[in-house]
Amino acid sequence: MAGQTDPSLSIFSGEEVEFMAEDEMVEIVPNMRMDPLNMLCGDFGPFYPQMATQVPLWLAIAMKKRGKCTIRPPEWMSIENLTRILEAERDSQAAFQVLPFHYVEISSLLFEYAPDDIPDIYMVRSLINDIRDVRFHKVETSLESFEEAHSSAVMVKDLSAMEVNLVRPFVGRALQAFYKHGSPELVPNPDGMSARRLQATDNIPRIDWNKFYIAYRLLSHAL
Amino acid sequence: MDSGLDSGLDSGSTEDYETDVELLKRAWRQEKSAPEILQFESALVRRIVEQIQLMEETVEEFTDSGIDPLTVSLYQMDLDRTQFLLRSYFRIRLQKIEKYMFHIRDNAESHLSEKEKVFVERCCADLQTHLEKSVLLQLPSTYQSVFRQSSEKETDMVPRPHLDTFVVCKTNASQRPLDEPFEMEPNVLYFVRYKAVKKFVEEGKIDLY
């Protein structure tokens, strides 16, 4: 059907988003000596016991799995910082707090593979889950303002990778529909009724929030 | 931060230094996000293939010379990740070619690598032969075209990429997307119509996410 995209061509899978996040740098403290690694994706090390060094997350997890290092959780994952972010997220309906682009993936990978390296993990985990929920609720409500905005573009400031990926199929389609119905040359209108008036008479498709919410739930469970 | 403006595809970025793997990752991300097929990154792919071969040899040497298995397995992981990126990059391009073969053959052949050109030619020939043999040649002569519904119309039966698809993108420097009444703020994500930013994506000034 004209105007529709093939989702398989335009969407990253959860695994692919995670793959991208695994290139983010983290600090590790090795417990063994190892020569520098001169890899395709960069040079890391040398590694000495008790000497902190920066490596990509995938490398940190691989070493952690073999018991060769501890991972230092990034600074933004401290309880103080997360509490502050959660409060700020709740206070402001419009703005999103600045978090790392891959905060969802980084935190869930660390929870899975390095739970013993995160102090107060239960607290940290629940704070991050709360932040995710509050932010996603905000994403949903801010989507309602699409129609008033210039529907040809929407700014999604400070959304994270996973959040963008979750809303992408829906938002992309919705915007495309708005665009299509708002362009006079694409809509056959014999009596010359303008696109603006069409909008005013509320003929544009409404967003099916239930469907959207279910899709989101399914996606977040899948992750 | 603005240094990316004048440089080409290979260096247009905020980072001071990027490995070829990072460049490949970006090319892969752009290709996954863009509705149409983008210019094949021939120089980059050539370099990456060389690096992969070299690394494969190194890993083999390591295994033979009895280097610590941990080190070997870490190198192997690095290799696997890069190979995944490269394969996925090729695969998404082949999917696009299969989907829009006639359109790409006639309008975007210059975007393809030599091997992809051979592939698109063969795809087109095979599909055309198949459609003609199975159905079209049985129809009245005015309806026999693979490309149009009837003889008067234009080529309305050729699948084309939808350039009105909305994509998620970010710019390093302030850009005005074509035909849109606003400026994009640097380093902020937007949903924008692909057509409006197409030119900047091709120039490497706007990144798709």
Short mmCIF file of C-alpha atoms in Angstrom, two decimals:
data_model
loop_
_atom_site.label_atom_id
_atom_site.label_comp_id
_atom_site.label_asym_id
_atom_site.label_seq_id
_atom_site.Cartn_x
_atom_site.Cartn_y
_atom_site.Cartn_z
CA MET A 1 0.00 0.00 0.00
CA ALA A 2 1.33 3.38 -0.96
CA GLY A 3 2.78 5.45 1.84
CA GLN A 4 3.49 2.53 4.11
CA THR A 5 6.92 1.33 4.98
CA ASP A 6 8.19 -2.13 5.44
CA PRO A 7 9.02 -2.40 9.13
CA SER A 8 11.70 -4.99 8.53
CA LEU A 9 13.67 -2.44 6.56
CA SER A 10 13.52 0.42 9.00
CA ILE A 11 13.69 -0.99 12.50
CA PHE A 12 16.49 -2.19 14.68
CA SER A 13 15.82 -5.27 16.74
CA GLY A 14 16.31 -5.12 20.50
CA GLU A 15 19.45 -7.19 20.04
CA GLU A 16 20.82 -4.75 17.51
CA VAL A 17 20.25 -1.78 19.80
CA GLU A 18 22.00 -3.74 22.53
CA PHE A 19 24.83 -4.52 20.12
CA MET A 20 25.35 -0.80 19.58
CA ALA A 21 25.27 -0.14 23.32
CA GLU A 22 27.97 -2.74 23.89
CA ASP A 23 30.47 -0.39 22.27
CA GLU A 24 30.01 2.18 25.04
CA MET A 25 33.07 2.50 27.26
CA VAL A 26 33.10 1.38 30.89
CA GLU A 27 35.78 1.25 33.52
CA ILE A 28 37.02 -2.12 34.71
CA VAL A 29 39.50 -3.21 37.37
CA PRO A 30 41.31 -6.35 36.13
CA ASN A 31 42.62 -8.93 38.58
CA MET A 32 45.26 -10.28 36.20
CA ARG A 33 47.98 -9.14 33.88
CA MET A 34 47.34 -9.10 30.17
CA ASP A 35 49.12 -7.51 27.22
CA PRO A 36 47.42 -4.69 25.32
CA LEU A 37 44.70 -5.80 22.93
CA ASN A 38 45.08 -4.27 19.47
CA MET A 39 41.66 -4.99 18.09
CA LEU A 40 39.73 -4.01 15.01
CA CYS A 41 37.49 -1.76 17.09
CA GLY A 42 40.38 -0.10 18.91
CA ASP A 43 43.35 -0.61 21.23
CA PHE A 44 42.78 -1.44 24.89
CA GLY A 45 44.97 -2.18 27.86
CA PRO A 46 47.61 -3.11 28.94
CA PHE A 47 45.89 -4.70 31.91
CA TYR A 48 47.42 -4.84 35.39
CA PRO A 49 45.83 -6.13 38.58
CA GLN A 50 43.98 -3.38 40.49
CA MET A 51 44.67 -0.77 37.81
CA ALA A 52 41.46 0.65 36.41
CA THR A 53 41.20 0.94 32.63
CA GLN A 54 38.59 1.78 30.00
CA VAL A 55 37.19 -0.89 27.69
CA PRO A 56 34.00 -1.32 25.65
CA LEU A 57 31.13 -2.92 27.51
CA TRP A 58 31.19 -6.15 25.49
CA LEU A 59 34.84 -6.66 26.40
CA ALA A 60 34.17 -5.87 30.04
CA ILE A 61 31.34 -8.42 30.12
CA ALA A 62 33.47 -11.07 28.40
CA MET A 63 36.22 -10.62 30.98
CA LYS A 64 33.76 -10.44 33.84
CA LYS A 65 32.14 -13.71 32.77
CA ARG A 66 35.52 -15.39 33.09
CA GLY A 67 36.13 -13.80 36.47
CA LYS A 68 38.99 -11.64 35.23
CA CYS A 69 37.79 -8.23 36.36
CA THR A 70 35.24 -6.20 38.22
CA ILE A 71 33.21 -3.56 36.42
CA ARG A 72 32.86 -0.10 37.91
CA PRO A 73 29.29 1.04 37.42
CA PRO A 74 29.20 4.38 35.58
CA GLU A 75 28.77 7.51 37.71
CA TRP A 76 25.26 8.20 36.50
CA MET A 77 24.20 4.87 38.03
CA SER A 78 24.69 6.10 41.60
CA ILE A 79 21.67 6.18 43.88
CA GLU A 80 22.01 9.95 44.49
CA ASN A 81 22.10 10.74 40.80
CA LEU A 82 19.25 8.39 39.90
CA THR A 83 17.09 9.72 42.74
CA ARG A 84 17.69 13.26 41.52
CA ILE A 85 16.86 12.28 37.93
CA LEU A 86 13.69 10.47 38.97
CA GLU A 87 12.49 13.50 40.94
CA ALA A 88 13.26 15.82 38.06
CA GLU A 89 11.49 13.51 35.62
CA ARG A 90 8.41 13.56 37.83
CA ASP A 91 8.53 17.33 38.31
CA SER A 92 8.66 18.32 34.70
CA GLN A 93 5.99 17.12 32.32
CA ALA A 94 7.69 18.49 29.25
CA ALA A 95 11.41 17.95 29.49
CA PHE A 96 13.40 14.77 29.70
CA GLN A 97 16.47 14.55 31.90
CA VAL A 98 19.78 13.94 30.23
CA LEU A 99 20.77 10.31 30.54
CA PRO A 100 23.26 8.36 28.45
CA PHE A 101 21.78 7.51 25.05
CA HIS A 102 22.05 3.80 25.89
CA TYR A 103 21.12 3.94 29.59
CA VAL A 104 18.47 1.20 29.34
CA GLU A 105 20.76 -1.29 27.64
CA ILE A 106 23.87 -0.49 29.69
CA SER A 107 22.04 -0.83 32.98
CA SER A 108 20.25 -4.04 32.03
CA LEU A 109 23.49 -5.63 30.78
CA LEU A 110 25.27 -4.68 34.01
CA PHE A 111 22.39 -6.02 36.13
CA GLU A 112 22.60 -9.29 34.25
CA TYR A 113 26.35 -9.84 34.10
CA ALA A 114 27.85 -7.84 36.93
CA PRO A 115 25.22 -7.74 39.71
CA ASP A 116 27.89 -8.12 42.41
CA ASP A 117 29.72 -5.02 41.17
CA ILE A 118 26.78 -2.68 41.68
CA PRO A 119 26.32 -1.45 45.25
CA ASP A 120 22.65 -1.45 46.39
CA ILE A 121 21.61 -3.18 43.21
CA TYR A 122 17.95 -3.54 44.22
CA MET A 123 17.64 0.15 44.84
CA VAL A 124 19.47 1.05 41.63
CA ARG A 125 17.40 -1.37 39.60
CA SER A 126 14.12 -0.12 40.95
CA LEU A 127 15.15 3.52 40.43
CA ILE A 128 16.04 2.83 36.82
CA ASN A 129 12.80 0.96 36.24
CA ASP A 130 10.86 3.88 37.74
CA ILE A 131 12.74 6.33 35.55
CA ARG A 132 11.95 4.21 32.50
CA ASP A 133 8.27 4.11 33.37
CA VAL A 134 7.97 7.82 34.10
CA ARG A 135 9.81 8.68 30.91
CA PHE A 136 7.74 6.38 28.82
CA HIS A 137 4.54 7.75 30.22
CA LYS A 138 5.81 11.17 29.23
CA VAL A 139 6.62 9.99 25.75
CA GLU A 140 3.05 8.77 25.40
CA THR A 141 1.50 11.99 26.60
CA SER A 142 3.83 14.20 24.60
CA LEU A 143 2.83 12.31 21.48
CA GLU A 144 -0.65 13.80 21.85
CA SER A 145 0.74 17.18 20.91
CA PHE A 146 1.71 15.94 17.46
CA GLU A 147 -1.24 17.50 15.74
CA GLU A 148 -0.50 21.00 16.94
CA ALA A 149 3.15 20.74 16.04
CA HIS A 150 4.32 21.15 12.48
CA SER A 151 3.46 17.58 11.69
CA SER A 152 6.28 17.21 9.22
CA ALA A 153 8.87 16.87 11.96
CA VAL A 154 8.96 16.13 15.65
CA MET A 155 11.79 16.84 18.02
CA VAL A 156 12.50 14.05 20.48
CA LYS A 157 15.10 15.72 22.63
CA ASP A 158 17.00 13.56 25.10
CA LEU A 159 15.16 10.38 24.28
CA SER A 160 17.35 7.33 24.66
CA ALA A 161 18.13 4.73 22.01
CA MET A 162 15.71 2.14 23.32
CA GLU A 163 12.94 4.70 23.76
CA VAL A 164 13.40 5.95 20.24
CA ASN A 165 13.39 2.41 18.95
CA LEU A 166 10.19 1.60 20.81
CA VAL A 167 8.25 4.58 19.51
CA ARG A 168 9.76 4.53 16.03
CA PRO A 169 7.29 2.18 14.29
CA PHE A 170 4.30 3.93 15.76
CA VAL A 171 5.46 7.53 15.54
CA GLY A 172 6.87 7.02 12.07
CA ARG A 173 3.57 5.66 10.79
CA ALA A 174 1.49 8.26 12.58
CA LEU A 175 3.54 11.15 11.24
CA GLN A 176 3.45 9.67 7.79
CA ALA A 177 -0.33 9.44 7.96
CA PHE A 178 -0.58 13.04 9.17
CA TYR A 179 1.73 14.13 6.41
CA LYS A 180 -0.16 12.25 3.76
CA HIS A 181 -3.57 13.52 4.84
CA GLY A 182 -2.22 17.02 5.29
CA SER A 183 -0.80 17.32 1.78
CA PRO A 184 -3.42 18.61 -0.62
CA GLU A 185 -1.72 17.13 -3.67
CA LEU A 186 -1.83 13.64 -2.20
CA VAL A 187 -5.48 13.73 -1.19
CA PRO A 188 -8.05 13.84 -3.95
CA ASN A 189 -10.38 16.71 -2.97
CA PRO A 190 -12.68 17.75 -5.80
CA ASP A 191 -14.22 20.77 -4.07
CA GLY A 192 -10.82 22.23 -3.31
CA MET A 193 -11.20 21.90 0.42
CA SER A 194 -7.88 22.78 1.98
CA ALA A 195 -5.88 20.43 4.11
CA ARG A 196 -6.13 22.80 7.04
CA ARG A 197 -9.91 22.68 7.01
CA LEU A 198 -9.84 18.94 6.78
CA GLN A 199 -7.81 18.92 9.94
CA ALA A 200 -10.16 21.29 11.64
CA THR A 201 -13.11 19.02 10.98
CA ASP A 202 -11.25 16.33 12.79
CA ASN A 203 -11.11 13.93 9.89
CA ILE A 204 -7.57 12.89 10.57
CA PRO A 205 -7.09 9.46 12.08
CA ARG A 206 -6.96 9.40 15.85
CA ILE A 207 -4.19 7.60 17.61
CA ASP A 208 -5.21 4.22 18.98
CA TRP A 209 -3.56 4.47 22.37
CA ASN A 210 -4.61 1.04 23.55
CA LYS A 211 -2.99 -0.65 20.63
CA PHE A 212 0.11 1.46 21.11
CA TYR A 213 0.30 0.64 24.80
CA ILE A 214 -0.08 -3.08 24.19
CA ALA A 215 2.66 -2.96 21.58
CA TYR A 216 4.90 -1.15 24.02
CA ARG A 217 4.22 -3.68 26.77
CA LEU A 218 4.96 -6.55 24.42
CA LEU A 219 8.16 -4.92 23.30
CA SER A 220 9.38 -4.14 26.77
CA HIS A 221 8.70 -7.70 27.87
CA ALA A 222 10.56 -8.99 24.90
CA LEU A 223 13.66 -7.05 25.91
CA MET B 1 32.45 20.42 16.53
CA ASP B 2 31.84 22.01 13.13
CA SER B 3 34.83 20.36 11.52
CA GLY B 4 32.57 17.70 10.00
CA LEU B 5 30.99 20.23 7.66
CA ASP B 6 33.68 20.42 5.03
CA SER B 7 35.03 16.92 5.17
CA GLY B 8 33.60 14.00 3.28
CA LEU B 9 31.69 10.94 4.41
CA ASP B 10 34.73 9.35 5.95
CA SER B 11 35.42 11.99 8.55
CA GLY B 12 32.25 14.00 9.09
CA SER B 13 31.74 13.48 12.77
CA THR B 14 32.22 14.98 16.17
CA GLU B 15 34.83 12.47 17.25
CA ASP B 16 38.47 13.33 16.76
CA TYR B 17 39.40 9.88 15.70
CA GLU B 18 37.28 7.05 14.39
CA THR B 19 38.28 3.50 13.60
CA ASP B 20 37.06 1.90 10.41
CA VAL B 21 34.81 -0.28 12.54
CA GLU B 22 33.07 2.81 13.88
CA LEU B 23 32.68 4.12 10.34
CA LEU B 24 31.24 0.77 9.29
CA LYS B 25 28.87 0.85 12.22
CA ARG B 26 27.65 4.25 11.12
CA ALA B 27 27.30 3.12 7.49
CA TRP B 28 25.32 0.10 8.69
CA ARG B 29 23.06 2.24 10.86
CA GLN B 30 22.42 4.68 7.99
CA GLU B 31 21.68 1.85 5.60
CA LYS B 32 19.28 0.21 8.06
CA SER B 33 17.44 3.47 8.67
CA ALA B 34 17.24 4.92 5.17
CA PRO B 35 14.28 3.86 3.03
CA GLU B 36 16.33 3.86 -0.17
CA ILE B 37 19.67 2.28 -1.01
CA LEU B 38 22.61 4.54 -0.18
CA GLN B 39 25.96 4.87 -1.89
CA PHE B 40 28.04 1.71 -1.40
CA GLU B 41 31.01 2.44 0.88
CA SER B 42 33.52 0.73 -1.39
CA ALA B 43 36.75 2.12 0.08
CA LEU B 44 35.61 1.47 3.63
CA VAL B 45 34.45 -2.06 2.86
CA ARG B 46 37.74 -2.81 1.13
CA ARG B 47 39.71 -1.65 4.18
CA ILE B 48 37.49 -3.59 6.58
CA VAL B 49 37.76 -6.80 4.55
CA GLU B 50 41.56 -6.46 4.61
CA GLN B 51 41.56 -5.87 8.36
CA ILE B 52 39.30 -8.86 8.94
CA GLN B 53 41.58 -11.12 6.90
CA LEU B 54 44.61 -9.88 8.76
CA MET B 55 42.92 -10.41 12.10
CA GLU B 56 41.82 -13.91 11.11
CA GLU B 57 45.45 -14.77 10.37
CA THR B 58 46.58 -13.25 13.66
CA VAL B 59 44.00 -15.22 15.65
CA GLU B 60 45.13 -18.40 13.90
CA GLU B 61 48.77 -17.68 14.76
CA PHE B 62 47.79 -17.00 18.37
CA THR B 63 45.99 -20.32 18.59
CA ASP B 64 48.97 -22.16 17.12
CA SER B 65 51.58 -20.46 19.26
CA GLY B 66 49.75 -21.29 22.47
CA ILE B 67 48.90 -17.77 23.61
CA ASP B 68 46.55 -17.48 26.58
CA PRO B 69 43.12 -18.80 25.44
CA LEU B 70 41.39 -15.84 27.09
CA THR B 71 43.24 -13.38 24.87
CA VAL B 72 42.48 -15.47 21.80
CA SER B 73 38.79 -15.65 22.63
CA LEU B 74 38.62 -11.88 23.16
CA TYR B 75 40.20 -11.28 19.75
CA GLN B 76 37.77 -13.77 18.26
CA MET B 77 34.85 -11.85 19.76
CA ASP B 78 36.14 -8.61 18.29
CA LEU B 79 36.40 -10.34 14.93
CA ASP B 80 32.89 -11.78 15.21
CA ARG B 81 31.41 -8.40 16.01
CA THR B 82 33.04 -6.78 12.99
CA GLN B 83 32.00 -9.62 10.71
CA PHE B 84 28.46 -9.34 11.97
CA LEU B 85 28.41 -5.64 11.08
CA LEU B 86 29.78 -6.27 7.61
CA ARG B 87 27.39 -9.15 6.89
CA SER B 88 24.44 -7.21 8.18
CA TYR B 89 25.46 -4.26 6.00
CA PHE B 90 25.57 -6.46 2.89
CA ARG B 91 22.35 -8.18 3.82
CA ILE B 92 20.27 -5.05 4.29
CA ARG B 93 21.51 -3.80 0.92
CA LEU B 94 20.59 -7.07 -0.78
CA GLN B 95 17.13 -6.91 0.79
CA LYS B 96 16.66 -3.44 -0.62
CA ILE B 97 17.86 -4.54 -4.04
CA GLU B 98 15.46 -7.48 -4.07
CA LYS B 99 12.62 -5.26 -3.04
CA TYR B 100 13.21 -2.39 -5.46
CA MET B 101 15.21 -4.16 -8.16
CA PHE B 102 13.74 -2.47 -11.24
CA HIS B 103 13.81 0.95 -9.65
CA ILE B 104 17.41 0.52 -8.48
CA ARG B 105 18.56 -0.87 -11.83
CA ASP B 106 17.16 2.12 -13.68
CA ASN B 107 17.80 4.92 -11.19
CA ALA B 108 20.39 4.05 -8.59
CA GLU B 109 22.82 1.67 -10.22
CA SER B 110 25.69 4.00 -9.45
CA HIS B 111 25.05 3.41 -5.74
CA LEU B 112 25.88 -0.28 -6.07
CA SER B 113 29.10 -2.22 -5.82
CA GLU B 114 30.24 -4.25 -8.83
CA LYS B 115 28.88 -7.46 -7.34
CA GLU B 116 25.59 -5.82 -6.45
CA LYS B 117 25.28 -4.61 -10.04
CA VAL B 118 25.59 -8.17 -11.29
CA PHE B 119 23.06 -9.26 -8.68
CA VAL B 120 20.49 -6.62 -9.60
CA GLU B 121 20.78 -7.45 -13.31
CA ARG B 122 20.22 -11.12 -12.66
CA CYS B 123 17.37 -10.47 -10.23
CA CYS B 124 15.59 -8.28 -12.77
CA ALA B 125 16.12 -10.73 -15.61
CA ASP B 126 14.92 -13.69 -13.54
CA LEU B 127 11.85 -11.98 -12.19
CA GLN B 128 10.90 -10.59 -15.57
CA THR B 129 11.27 -13.99 -17.24
CA HIS B 130 9.27 -15.61 -14.49
CA LEU B 131 6.41 -13.12 -14.64
CA GLU B 132 6.30 -13.28 -18.42
CA LYS B 133 6.34 -17.04 -18.59
CA SER B 134 3.82 -17.61 -15.87
CA VAL B 135 1.27 -14.87 -16.66
CA LEU B 136 2.09 -11.91 -18.80
CA LEU B 137 2.57 -13.59 -22.17
CA GLN B 138 -0.93 -15.09 -21.89
CA LEU B 139 -2.45 -11.61 -21.68
CA PRO B 140 -3.44 -9.32 -24.54
CA SER B 141 -0.41 -7.54 -25.95
CA THR B 142 -1.20 -4.17 -24.32
CA TYR B 143 -1.04 -5.76 -20.86
CA GLN B 144 2.17 -7.66 -21.22
CA SER B 145 4.53 -5.16 -19.63
CA VAL B 146 6.18 -5.91 -16.32
CA PHE B 147 6.39 -2.20 -15.62
CA ARG B 148 2.97 -0.75 -16.39
CA GLN B 149 -0.63 -1.72 -15.94
CA SER B 150 -1.68 -0.70 -19.42
CA SER B 151 0.09 0.71 -22.42
CA GLU B 152 -0.81 4.38 -21.90
CA LYS B 153 0.27 4.72 -18.31
CA GLU B 154 3.73 5.35 -16.97
CA THR B 155 5.76 2.73 -15.17
CA ASP B 156 3.28 2.34 -12.34
CA MET B 157 4.06 -1.28 -11.48
CA VAL B 158 7.62 -0.72 -10.32
CA PRO B 159 8.00 -0.80 -6.53
CA ARG B 160 9.85 2.28 -5.34
CA PRO B 161 11.21 3.23 -1.91
CA HIS B 162 8.91 5.59 -0.03
CA LEU B 163 10.94 8.71 0.46
CA ASP B 164 8.18 10.19 2.63
CA THR B 165 9.06 7.67 5.33
CA PHE B 166 9.86 9.34 8.62
CA VAL B 167 13.36 8.69 9.92
CA VAL B 168 15.07 9.51 13.19
CA CYS B 169 18.07 11.71 12.70
CA LYS B 170 20.49 14.11 14.27
CA THR B 171 22.74 16.82 12.90
CA ASN B 172 26.10 18.01 14.12
CA ALA B 173 25.61 21.55 12.91
CA SER B 174 22.43 23.49 12.36
CA GLN B 175 20.79 22.48 9.07
CA ARG B 176 17.62 23.52 7.37
CA PRO B 177 15.93 20.45 5.94
CA LEU B 178 14.57 21.12 2.48
CA ASP B 179 10.97 22.38 2.33
CA GLU B 180 10.57 22.41 6.09
CA PRO B 181 9.86 25.58 8.03
CA PHE B 182 12.32 25.02 10.84
CA GLU B 183 15.95 24.63 11.70
CA MET B 184 17.30 21.46 13.25
CA GLU B 185 19.13 22.06 16.49
CA PRO B 186 22.49 20.33 16.64
CA ASN B 187 22.74 17.05 18.55
CA VAL B 188 19.02 16.71 19.08
CA LEU B 189 17.02 13.79 17.70
CA TYR B 190 14.15 14.46 15.33
CA PHE B 191 11.61 12.48 13.43
CA VAL B 192 11.78 14.00 9.95
CA ARG B 193 10.62 13.03 6.50
CA TYR B 194 13.49 11.27 4.78
CA LYS B 195 13.02 13.29 1.61
CA ALA B 196 13.61 16.51 3.51
CA VAL B 197 17.00 15.43 4.82
CA LYS B 198 18.05 13.09 2.00
CA LYS B 199 20.61 15.51 0.62
CA PHE B 200 22.29 15.99 4.01
CA VAL B 201 22.31 12.26 4.71
CA GLU B 202 24.09 11.67 1.41
CA GLU B 203 26.61 14.38 2.26
CA GLY B 204 27.20 12.84 5.67
CA LYS B 205 25.98 15.95 7.50
CA ILE B 206 23.00 14.29 9.12
CA ASP B 207 23.15 10.92 10.83
CA LEU B 208 20.23 8.52 10.88
CA TYR B 209 19.47 6.59 14.07
#
